[in-house]
Every structure is written in C-alpha cells, then in structure tokens.
C-alpha cells in the first residue's frame, strides 16, 4: 500500500495502522526515502513507475489557504484547488493503471465540506469538490477498483488547529486509523467516510 503524505499527522497514523494490520506500506512524501511532489504530475508518474503493481493508494496530503471570505481572491481559490483537490484527482487518474484488480484509492477531504468555520471557505470548496469527484469516479472505476474519501474533523494530534475549530470534538489516532482501514480493506466505494 502506498501512503502519500506519510510524514504528516494523518499519513503517519495511517501508515502505522496499516503496518500493524500486516500490510507492507510504502511511505511516500516530499522529503522521505520514497519521494513524490503532488504538485507535479511527472513526479506522481515517477512514483508509480517505482512502486508499480500495488493493492492500494492512500493520499493524506494537501494544503489550502485559510482566510475570511472577504479576504479570499481568485488566486486563493485556485491555490486551494491546486493544493488539495487536483493533486488527489491526479493520483486517482494515474493510480488506476497501476493498481491490481480490486485495489483501492483513498483520498482525504475534511470536516469543512459539511461544518463551517471562520476562514474555512477555500478548504470547504476543495473538500466538497473531492467528495463529489469520488462518487462518480468510483462508479466509473475499472476492474473492481474502489475509490473513497475519508473526511476527518480536526485532529487530536494537531492542537495548533483546535482554536479554529471551536466546539468540534478532536479526532483521535485510533479513529483515524479505523476510518482509513475501512476505506482500504472494506467493500465501500464512492463513499465519504466521516470521522
């Protein structure tokens, strides 16, 4: 299983959880031993040449600007789309030719597609686009390949963000691990798994 963004708060938990369940996990990131830059389609292609013939791909990477609606401009929305949405869609586009029959791709959206916070408009747009993409992409995926998204709330292991998510219940590592395990090992497809 390839976990992209494996050095991040979610990717680390996902990698550790899947390894504890007996999976061979290839940890990919911008700075790790297996490198990939999601902003570069050629880098994604090179990753799949290096780790071809895989059972699953998990993407736990992406960035979006956090600004008040009145401060966001077209470039901010473009940055959110290019920083989170399009790179994950590109992973799906390329991964489906390298996955074994019945494999899976799991993307990462987030709580802001369903629960607003101040400064979260661009993130909501990026997350909502990913979740909509998953529905139809899964319906059209060939060879029994499953495509899902996991949409976590603010992470317990990222206290620097807790203040922005007033009243939200931070999600623990165990919950994150279970959600991604369901996406990778379960039968679901075309679904957004919320945690």
Tab-separated table of C-alpha atoms in Angstrom:
chain	number	residue	atom	x	y	z
A	1	UNK	CA	0.000	0.000	0.000
A	2	UNK	CA	1.368	3.411	-0.951
A	3	UNK	CA	0.649	6.156	1.570
A	4	UNK	CA	1.304	9.598	0.097
A	5	UNK	CA	1.903	12.219	2.755
A	6	UNK	CA	3.170	9.564	5.145
A	7	UNK	CA	5.217	12.027	7.190
A	8	UNK	CA	2.176	14.170	8.080
A	9	UNK	CA	-0.248	13.977	11.003
A	10	UNK	CA	-2.726	11.728	9.169
A	11	UNK	CA	-0.278	9.876	6.942
A	12	UNK	CA	1.860	8.743	9.861
A	13	UNK	CA	-1.178	7.328	11.685
A	14	UNK	CA	-2.479	5.618	8.543
A	15	UNK	CA	0.925	4.087	7.762
A	16	UNK	CA	1.405	2.807	11.316
A	17	UNK	CA	-2.138	1.409	11.458
A	18	UNK	CA	-1.906	-0.434	8.148
A	19	UNK	CA	1.524	-1.847	9.029
A	20	UNK	CA	0.139	-3.091	12.359
A	21	UNK	CA	-2.506	-4.957	10.340
A	22	UNK	CA	0.170	-6.798	8.334
A	23	UNK	CA	0.298	-4.642	5.212
A	24	UNK	CA	3.530	-3.685	3.506
A	25	UNK	CA	3.394	0.114	3.457
A	26	UNK	CA	5.443	2.290	1.150
A	27	UNK	CA	5.693	5.717	2.780
A	28	UNK	CA	5.893	8.472	0.195
A	29	UNK	CA	6.289	12.208	0.793
A	30	UNK	CA	8.160	15.243	-0.493
A	31	UNK	CA	11.079	14.601	1.866
A	32	UNK	CA	11.095	10.867	2.633
A	33	UNK	CA	13.009	7.958	1.169
A	34	UNK	CA	10.296	7.477	-1.479
A	35	UNK	CA	9.664	10.962	-2.832
A	36	UNK	CA	6.685	12.463	-4.581
A	37	UNK	CA	5.597	16.027	-5.202
A	38	UNK	CA	1.826	16.105	-5.686
A	39	UNK	CA	2.077	19.479	-7.420
A	40	UNK	CA	3.962	17.769	-10.260
A	41	UNK	CA	2.157	15.177	-12.417
A	42	UNK	CA	5.531	13.869	-13.644
A	43	UNK	CA	6.588	13.222	-10.033
A	44	UNK	CA	3.394	11.227	-9.457
A	45	UNK	CA	4.077	9.241	-12.625
A	46	UNK	CA	7.627	8.520	-11.460
A	47	UNK	CA	6.281	7.274	-8.115
A	48	UNK	CA	4.015	4.750	-9.839
A	49	UNK	CA	6.853	3.548	-12.051
A	50	UNK	CA	8.920	2.966	-8.897
A	51	UNK	CA	6.134	1.205	-6.943
A	52	UNK	CA	4.085	-0.379	-9.722
A	53	UNK	CA	1.607	-3.263	-9.166
A	54	UNK	CA	0.116	-2.224	-5.827
A	55	UNK	CA	-3.022	-3.053	-3.853
A	56	UNK	CA	-3.959	0.389	-2.570
A	57	UNK	CA	-3.057	4.069	-2.516
A	58	UNK	CA	-3.894	6.476	0.292
A	59	UNK	CA	-3.453	10.217	-0.171
A	60	UNK	CA	-3.097	12.144	3.092
A	61	UNK	CA	-1.629	15.373	1.772
A	62	UNK	CA	-2.822	18.751	0.615
A	63	UNK	CA	-2.846	22.403	1.523
A	64	UNK	CA	-5.375	25.233	1.388
A	65	UNK	CA	-5.337	28.897	2.410
A	66	UNK	CA	-7.331	29.884	5.496
A	67	UNK	CA	-8.711	33.423	5.139
A	68	UNK	CA	-12.016	35.149	5.751
A	69	UNK	CA	-14.402	35.082	2.783
A	70	UNK	CA	-13.945	38.824	2.242
A	71	UNK	CA	-10.168	38.398	2.010
A	72	UNK	CA	-10.125	35.435	-0.393
A	73	UNK	CA	-9.421	36.205	-4.022
A	74	UNK	CA	-9.392	34.106	-7.171
A	75	UNK	CA	-5.758	33.136	-6.580
A	76	UNK	CA	-6.647	31.758	-3.119
A	77	UNK	CA	-9.391	29.533	-4.542
A	78	UNK	CA	-7.035	28.426	-7.289
A	79	UNK	CA	-4.383	27.653	-4.650
A	80	UNK	CA	-6.879	25.509	-2.714
A	81	UNK	CA	-7.854	23.620	-5.850
A	82	UNK	CA	-4.237	23.154	-6.945
A	83	UNK	CA	-3.007	22.423	-3.418
A	84	UNK	CA	-5.557	19.812	-2.382
A	85	UNK	CA	-8.156	18.855	-4.983
A	86	UNK	CA	-6.381	18.498	-8.316
A	87	UNK	CA	-3.319	16.651	-6.935
A	88	UNK	CA	-5.530	13.956	-5.383
A	89	UNK	CA	-7.565	13.649	-8.576
A	90	UNK	CA	-4.290	13.279	-10.500
A	91	UNK	CA	-3.254	10.455	-8.161
A	92	UNK	CA	-6.512	8.633	-8.952
A	93	UNK	CA	-6.061	9.223	-12.675
A	94	UNK	CA	-2.592	7.708	-12.645
A	95	UNK	CA	-3.073	5.067	-9.944
A	96	UNK	CA	-5.877	3.176	-11.683
A	97	UNK	CA	-3.437	1.863	-14.297
A	98	UNK	CA	-1.005	0.627	-11.614
A	99	UNK	CA	-3.421	-0.919	-9.105
A	100	UNK	CA	-4.147	-4.618	-9.067
A	101	UNK	CA	-7.712	-5.699	-9.833
A	102	UNK	CA	-9.934	-4.934	-6.850
A	103	UNK	CA	-7.488	-2.366	-5.466
A	104	UNK	CA	-8.440	0.910	-3.851
A	105	UNK	CA	-7.642	4.597	-3.709
A	106	UNK	CA	-8.476	6.601	-0.586
A	107	UNK	CA	-8.436	10.389	-0.703
A	108	UNK	CA	-8.565	12.852	2.188
A	109	UNK	CA	-11.118	15.655	2.357
A	110	UNK	CA	-12.152	17.132	5.716
A	111	UNK	CA	-14.867	18.343	8.034
A	112	UNK	CA	-15.164	21.736	6.354
A	113	UNK	CA	-17.153	20.210	3.497
A	114	UNK	CA	-20.022	19.796	5.980
A	115	UNK	CA	-19.345	22.043	9.017
A	116	UNK	CA	-18.196	25.641	8.520
A	117	UNK	CA	-15.576	27.509	10.490
A	118	UNK	CA	-14.384	31.091	10.098
A	119	UNK	CA	-11.659	31.264	7.411
A	120	UNK	CA	-12.615	27.827	6.039
A	121	UNK	CA	-14.317	28.762	2.757
A	122	UNK	CA	-11.494	27.758	0.396
A	123	UNK	CA	-10.972	24.486	2.284
A	124	UNK	CA	-14.711	23.761	2.102
A	125	UNK	CA	-14.611	24.235	-1.663
A	126	UNK	CA	-11.621	21.911	-2.069
A	127	UNK	CA	-13.069	19.216	0.215
A	128	UNK	CA	-16.517	19.345	-1.353
A	129	UNK	CA	-15.061	19.000	-4.835
A	130	UNK	CA	-13.096	15.908	-3.780
A	131	UNK	CA	-16.130	14.286	-2.195
A	132	UNK	CA	-18.243	14.917	-5.305
A	133	UNK	CA	-15.480	13.559	-7.522
A	134	UNK	CA	-15.317	10.319	-5.501
A	135	UNK	CA	-18.983	9.488	-6.152
A	136	UNK	CA	-18.737	9.388	-9.939
A	137	UNK	CA	-15.109	8.306	-10.220
A	138	UNK	CA	-15.927	5.216	-8.138
A	139	UNK	CA	-18.903	4.407	-10.370
A	140	UNK	CA	-16.661	4.513	-13.440
A	141	UNK	CA	-13.560	2.856	-11.975
A	142	UNK	CA	-12.418	-0.209	-13.930
A	143	UNK	CA	-11.520	-3.737	-12.749
A	144	UNK	CA	-13.303	-3.521	-9.398
A	145	UNK	CA	-11.117	-0.668	-8.161
A	146	UNK	CA	-12.723	1.153	-5.248
A	147	UNK	CA	-12.414	4.900	-4.635
A	148	UNK	CA	-13.344	6.534	-1.329
A	149	UNK	CA	-12.558	9.618	0.725
A	150	UNK	CA	-12.039	9.991	4.451
A	151	UNK	CA	-13.277	13.258	5.939
A	152	UNK	CA	-11.836	13.806	9.416
A	153	UNK	CA	-12.658	16.539	11.878
A	154	UNK	CA	-9.811	18.480	13.496
A	155	UNK	CA	-7.106	16.084	14.674
A	156	UNK	CA	-6.370	15.462	18.326
A	157	UNK	CA	-2.678	15.220	17.390
A	158	UNK	CA	-2.731	18.757	15.890
A	159	UNK	CA	-3.536	21.041	18.842
A	160	UNK	CA	-2.361	24.124	16.963
A	161	UNK	CA	-5.625	23.993	14.971
A	162	UNK	CA	-8.041	23.382	17.870
A	163	UNK	CA	-8.752	27.086	18.436
A	164	UNK	CA	-10.036	27.460	14.856
A	165	UNK	CA	-12.462	24.560	15.342
A	166	UNK	CA	-14.404	25.887	18.336
A	167	UNK	CA	-16.835	23.290	19.686
A	168	UNK	CA	-15.531	20.478	17.483
A	169	UNK	CA	-14.537	17.172	19.048
A	170	UNK	CA	-10.937	16.427	18.026
A	171	UNK	CA	-10.491	13.037	16.357
A	172	UNK	CA	-8.001	10.618	17.920
A	173	UNK	CA	-5.440	8.477	16.130
A	174	UNK	CA	-7.463	5.284	16.703
A	175	UNK	CA	-10.485	6.784	14.943
A	176	UNK	CA	-8.341	7.952	12.041
A	177	UNK	CA	-6.750	4.521	11.734
A	178	UNK	CA	-10.132	2.766	11.727
A	179	UNK	CA	-11.587	5.058	9.051
A	180	UNK	CA	-8.698	4.529	6.644
A	181	UNK	CA	-8.677	0.793	7.365
A	182	UNK	CA	-12.359	0.674	6.399
A	183	UNK	CA	-11.610	2.529	3.171
A	184	UNK	CA	-8.651	0.295	2.281
A	185	UNK	CA	-9.868	-3.119	3.465
A	186	UNK	CA	-13.646	-2.765	3.327
A	187	UNK	CA	-16.114	-3.119	0.482
A	188	UNK	CA	-17.162	0.546	0.341
A	189	UNK	CA	-16.778	2.536	-2.837
A	190	UNK	CA	-17.904	6.001	-3.836
A	191	UNK	CA	-18.265	6.911	-0.192
A	192	UNK	CA	-17.000	9.657	2.070
A	193	UNK	CA	-16.247	8.167	5.478
A	194	UNK	CA	-16.645	10.857	8.123
A	195	UNK	CA	-14.779	10.854	11.436
